[in-house]
Amino acid sequence: MDKEYKAGEIERRWQKFWEEIKLFKAPEKPKNKYYVLEMFPYPSGRDLHMGHLKNYAIGDAVARIKMMEGYEVLHPMGWDSFGLPAENAAIQWGIHPREWTYNNIEGFREQLKKLGLSYDWDREFATSDPEYYKWTQKLFLILYKRGLAYRKGAWVNWCPNCKTVLANEQVVEGKCERCKTPVEKKKLTQWFFKITEYADRLLKDLEKLRGHWPEHVIKQQENWIGKSEGTEIVFKVGDLPIRVFTTRADTVFGVTFISVAPDSEITDEILKFVSDDHRENVLRYINESLVKSPEERQKGKTGVFTGLYAEHPFTKEKIPVFVADYVLGEYGTGAVMGVPAHDQRDFEFAQTYKLPIKVVVFPEKNEGEGFEEFLKCMFEETDSERFSLEYKGKRYIFQPKRAYELKGILKDSGEFTGLKSDEAIKRIGQKLKEMGLGGPAVAYRIRDWLVSRQRYWGAPIPIIHCPRCGEVPDENLPVLLPHTENFLPKGRSPLEDVPEFINTKCPRCGADAKRDPDTMDTFVDSSWYFLRFTDPKNDKEIFDKERANAWMPVDQYIGGAEHATKHLIYARFITKVLYDEGILKYDEPFTNLFTQGLVLKKFWWSPVHLKSFPNPEDVEYRDGKPYLKADGTPLEERLEMMSKSRGNVVPLGPFVDEYGADAARVAILFAAPPDMDFEWTDATATAAIRFLNKIWRVFYGFYQSGVRAENEPDLNDRDFVITINEIVAGIRKDYEKFKFNTAIAKLMEAINAVENAKITEKTKGWFINVFVRLLAPVSPHLAEELFHKFDMDKLLGKETVFKTPLPEPLPGLIREEVEIGVQINGKFRGTLKIPINSDEEYVLEIVKNNERLSRYLTGEIKKVIYVPGKIVNIITGL
RNA sequence: GCCGGGGUGGCGGAAUGGCAGACGCGGCGGAUUCAAAAUCCGCUGGGCUUUAACGCCCGUGCGGGUUCAAGUCCCGCCCCCGGCACCA
């Protein structure tokens, strides 16, 4: 055994060994399976950094723990390799997206291998491999045949910078999530997946995940799906029904106008009835509002009168119909009833267009919080025209200031007058149903998933458009992505300009036909990859049913929380579709989800040099404030996720070369609880490096004095053995809950405890046996090295530490003496060492006879609370 | 605005309602060394006090409460982070 800890040499040796013994090779059909998966990476460059490592370090620790628990573990790795950055990089470097992508994959793979992660590399694939995307296309056809993939003309989100459409999930605060360009609306014919048809199941089945997924992810999905129970109400313009959706049917008697969204289907219908003197205005308004940015849209409530009136279902009044762009075309029915008295948005609209305000809901009592709120809404000092209303026998003159949105008691509402809001909502719903003018209804916030992209680097959509037969699915898969140098985004699919691709024959009638020119959203690729890992080489079908069902569902999924309403919802959706298709036995893909925190790193930003970020060596501090050395520009210190574009990455390669993969992993895992963000600093690494060196030093000492692993400790070293026993129990618990930071802290305690312990060689041998196995999940190479150096392979009859179980605490070893806290009248006054089984009387005697404690015992003892092993609290009468 | 998660030493962070600050980083003092690095040992929340020790007081964002006992539970605030947001 070397005196020095030579991480590089050790790590290379055991990586080779693990490969030779095929330690990570997962069987085809397991009996006692555990499927652990990290969200697979997008190969964004050649080099990994510390930010990447966190995900893999956690996954690897879990995989190794499960191996040691005797499971057959599936722990695969692959590449989410289609996507825009490849094209953007290609443009920047003048290199083809394919070349750039596969070059990056090589770099990532090489670096991951150097980390000695427990992947079954035989299952590796990239989503841009034809052997994979063939089956992504098959998946598309499965959805198509089930009526879940459809093409429609719709107003869609368009990123003018990326020159492609975006799914709703990829628009964040009205901007493209990738390039932050404000998103525009465009009317285009696009492919959608009907995820809305699964909205209710996606919502309900969140119950199955509760307790197994982080609550914040479940809540985010709930909000994203956004189920609202309400009422649909029909207002008729002649024979044309305008259906509106509302959650507040109780305010229906307060309706003074109807608004429809410029981009809704009902608006197209309404237009047919608009008279010529209104038509021009209305069309102009619609066209203007559709090109407005979301910010502009939100500035004020605008609209245009259509000249049409709709009939109120109850009062038969004529209600004016407006087109207004504060109404969302894709939500509910695309039309709303305007109740200015009870909805703030309608109120603002009514103010602008001088529409009447009818108050129909009042607070239940004319006092208290509801009434206060009511007064705040309804009364304003004003000289202008006033409203007057009677309330609880009194007449009030008022000018409403804002809408009263709380529920209450109905007034002036025909047969529903006097009902409470909730009861009224029910009764009005029933009545409307009887009348054939609506009824109870449900609306969802979630929209259908727009999957087509006008981009080159993706899986072609396997549909042929035939002038005679229309849409024809192309079963002749894969539809290969053609090679072209003409891949730049241009606002329509680059594939359109590849004649040998786009021109084809109709598979049904043989006529000249064209292929669909779009490629699929990369989230389609990643919505099923976890299934392909169960049978990655299959060239006959998407995957073998039996193999998939043998491994699925993923027992532990690990990844970033940013996918809560994207990948994680798409993957659940696709899994349910395949369940309905009858090829999966499970309708939830991920039994347990763990979302790891980010690795942050400080960097500097200057408002002057917008997009370039200075290197640390170019920054100087004066009076504690950072400045750019070169020209003295004041800088701003920021703490964000590592990313190449911010220049705040800590590259993994050099670190591993200098200190080893184990040090990098221990550093990441020890720094903070794994689900929490933390800042990478030099101190993060220092702790890990010292810890591993200390282990080596202590074990080197053992080795020199001839100590080898033992099965049993010397029970004369009782105190030491008990200490280690407690650490064993603690670490087992920590590993169960992924609390790697405290587990490593306990490993440190163990090594500190043994360092100067006066114990026999036998006990040392037992310590080695226990410690090495506890260490293995977080520092696998070092553990494997020590396992062999100290002959644990011979002792335990296993070729690798990962085929041995995690140690268990020795039974029947309990401390004879414990230290308990002593409180007198609830205040801590000291501690006492007493035999473990002491009863209350005995403890009381000890306290009374203890000079230090007894002086607080003034007056008679009234009550004693004794929690054995923990604390005694003595209450005295003054 | 709505939903979720947080606020603990100089710093990262520990604490099934039971001795707050585990473990580490940093700092201070010492040992080793020709010297340095590395390593090891001791101290390290704040304050008070010549009875300088087995002492006292204060201390987990703020204000109340429950309890023998609260960082932990309850009520009301403040602040920070994340998500959604004209969703009717």
PDB file of N, CA and C (backbone and C1' of nucleotides) in Angstrom, chain A residues 50 54 597-601 639-640 667-674 676-681 684, chain B residues 12-13:
ATOM      1  N   MET A  50     -18.995  20.990 -12.786  1.00  0.00           N
ATOM      2  CA  MET A  50     -19.493  20.537 -11.488  1.00  0.00           C
ATOM      3  C   MET A  50     -21.030  20.541 -11.432  1.00  0.00           C
ATOM      4  N   LYS A  54     -23.699  16.830 -10.141  1.00  0.00           N
ATOM      5  CA  LYS A  54     -24.588  16.610  -8.997  1.00  0.00           C
ATOM      6  C   LYS A  54     -25.621  15.525  -9.288  1.00  0.00           C
ATOM      7  N   GLY A 597     -30.866  20.016  -6.201  1.00  0.00           N
ATOM      8  CA  GLY A 597     -30.635  21.449  -6.263  1.00  0.00           C
ATOM      9  C   GLY A 597     -29.538  21.785  -7.259  1.00  0.00           C
ATOM     10  N   LEU A 598     -29.415  23.046  -7.537  1.00  0.00           N
ATOM     11  CA  LEU A 598     -28.427  23.493  -8.507  1.00  0.00           C
ATOM     12  C   LEU A 598     -27.074  23.734  -7.855  1.00  0.00           C
ATOM     13  N   VAL A 599     -26.033  23.644  -8.668  1.00  0.00           N
ATOM     14  CA  VAL A 599     -24.714  24.068  -8.234  1.00  0.00           C
ATOM     15  C   VAL A 599     -24.513  25.489  -8.761  1.00  0.00           C
ATOM     16  N   LEU A 600     -24.391  26.429  -7.834  1.00  0.00           N
ATOM     17  CA  LEU A 600     -24.273  27.830  -8.214  1.00  0.00           C
ATOM     18  C   LEU A 600     -22.810  28.245  -8.175  1.00  0.00           C
ATOM     19  N   LYS A 601     -22.513  29.304  -8.897  1.00  0.00           N
ATOM     20  CA  LYS A 601     -21.156  29.823  -8.853  1.00  0.00           C
ATOM     21  C   LYS A 601     -21.221  31.325  -9.094  1.00  0.00           C
ATOM     22  N   LEU A 639     -24.874  35.329  -8.336  1.00  0.00           N
ATOM     23  CA  LEU A 639     -24.736  33.927  -7.960  1.00  0.00           C
ATOM     24  C   LEU A 639     -25.786  33.142  -8.730  1.00  0.00           C
ATOM     25  N   GLU A 640     -25.344  32.392  -9.724  1.00  0.00           N
ATOM     26  CA  GLU A 640     -26.309  31.642 -10.532  1.00  0.00           C
ATOM     27  C   GLU A 640     -25.767  30.275 -10.892  1.00  0.00           C
ATOM     28  N   ALA A 667     -17.321  15.936  -2.584  1.00  0.00           N
ATOM     29  CA  ALA A 667     -17.460  17.386  -2.421  1.00  0.00           C
ATOM     30  C   ALA A 667     -18.892  17.824  -2.708  1.00  0.00           C
ATOM     31  N   ILE A 668     -19.413  17.378  -3.842  1.00  0.00           N
ATOM     32  CA  ILE A 668     -20.775  17.749  -4.251  1.00  0.00           C
ATOM     33  C   ILE A 668     -21.807  17.258  -3.236  1.00  0.00           C
ATOM     34  N   LEU A 669     -21.607  16.030  -2.770  1.00  0.00           N
ATOM     35  CA  LEU A 669     -22.618  15.432  -1.897  1.00  0.00           C
ATOM     36  C   LEU A 669     -22.544  15.966  -0.471  1.00  0.00           C
ATOM     37  N   PHE A 670     -21.366  16.397  -0.074  1.00  0.00           N
ATOM     38  CA  PHE A 670     -21.207  16.860   1.310  1.00  0.00           C
ATOM     39  C   PHE A 670     -21.618  18.317   1.477  1.00  0.00           C
ATOM     40  N   ALA A 671     -21.540  19.082   0.409  1.00  0.00           N
ATOM     41  CA  ALA A 671     -21.699  20.536   0.507  1.00  0.00           C
ATOM     42  C   ALA A 671     -23.048  20.976   1.068  1.00  0.00           C
ATOM     43  N   ALA A 672     -24.091  20.271   0.728  1.00  0.00           N
ATOM     44  CA  ALA A 672     -25.430  20.685   1.141  1.00  0.00           C
ATOM     45  C   ALA A 672     -26.371  19.506   0.939  1.00  0.00           C
ATOM     46  N   PRO A 673     -27.566  19.558   1.525  1.00  0.00           N
ATOM     47  CA  PRO A 673     -28.524  18.491   1.227  1.00  0.00           C
ATOM     48  C   PRO A 673     -28.743  18.447  -0.285  1.00  0.00           C
ATOM     49  N   PRO A 674     -28.868  17.251  -0.860  1.00  0.00           N
ATOM     50  CA  PRO A 674     -28.870  17.143  -2.318  1.00  0.00           C
ATOM     51  C   PRO A 674     -30.026  17.864  -3.015  1.00  0.00           C
ATOM     52  N   MET A 676     -30.999  20.782  -2.304  1.00  0.00           N
ATOM     53  CA  MET A 676     -30.869  22.218  -2.100  1.00  0.00           C
ATOM     54  C   MET A 676     -29.802  22.810  -3.021  1.00  0.00           C
ATOM     55  N   ASP A 677     -30.030  24.031  -3.475  1.00  0.00           N
ATOM     56  CA  ASP A 677     -29.010  24.732  -4.249  1.00  0.00           C
ATOM     57  C   ASP A 677     -27.827  25.044  -3.340  1.00  0.00           C
ATOM     58  N   PHE A 678     -26.623  25.072  -3.884  1.00  0.00           N
ATOM     59  CA  PHE A 678     -25.503  25.549  -3.074  1.00  0.00           C
ATOM     60  C   PHE A 678     -24.439  26.169  -3.960  1.00  0.00           C
ATOM     61  N   GLU A 679     -23.631  26.997  -3.335  1.00  0.00           N
ATOM     62  CA  GLU A 679     -22.578  27.675  -4.080  1.00  0.00           C
ATOM     63  C   GLU A 679     -21.287  26.883  -4.018  1.00  0.00           C
ATOM     64  N   TRP A 680     -20.712  26.613  -5.171  1.00  0.00           N
ATOM     65  CA  TRP A 680     -19.419  25.943  -5.217  1.00  0.00           C
ATOM     66  C   TRP A 680     -18.328  26.958  -4.890  1.00  0.00           C
ATOM     67  N   THR A 681     -17.542  26.641  -3.856  1.00  0.00           N
ATOM     68  CA  THR A 681     -16.382  27.482  -3.548  1.00  0.00           C
ATOM     69  C   THR A 681     -15.197  26.550  -3.340  1.00  0.00           C
ATOM     70  N   THR A 684     -15.612  23.968  -0.662  1.00  0.00           N
ATOM     71  CA  THR A 684     -16.385  22.771  -0.991  1.00  0.00           C
ATOM     72  C   THR A 684     -15.436  21.612  -1.279  1.00  0.00           C
TER      73      THR A 684
ATOM     74  P     G B  12     -24.130  30.794   4.761  1.00  0.00           P
ATOM     75  O5'   G B  12     -23.679  29.315   4.355  1.00  0.00           O
ATOM     76  C5'   G B  12     -23.193  29.065   3.045  1.00  0.00           C
ATOM     77  C4'   G B  12     -22.882  27.595   2.895  1.00  0.00           C
ATOM     78  C3'   G B  12     -23.983  26.649   3.343  1.00  0.00           C
ATOM     79  O3'   G B  12     -24.991  26.540   2.361  1.00  0.00           O
ATOM     80  C1'   G B  12     -21.910  25.890   4.179  1.00  0.00           C
ATOM     81  P     G B  13     -26.477  26.203   2.781  1.00  0.00           P
ATOM     82  O5'   G B  13     -26.322  24.712   3.322  1.00  0.00           O
ATOM     83  C5'   G B  13     -27.140  24.220   4.387  1.00  0.00           C
ATOM     84  C4'   G B  13     -26.318  23.216   5.141  1.00  0.00           C
ATOM     85  C3'   G B  13     -27.053  22.520   6.276  1.00  0.00           C
ATOM     86  O3'   G B  13     -27.581  21.295   5.789  1.00  0.00           O
ATOM     87  C1'   G B  13     -25.089  23.517   7.104  1.00  0.00           C
TER      88        G B  13
END
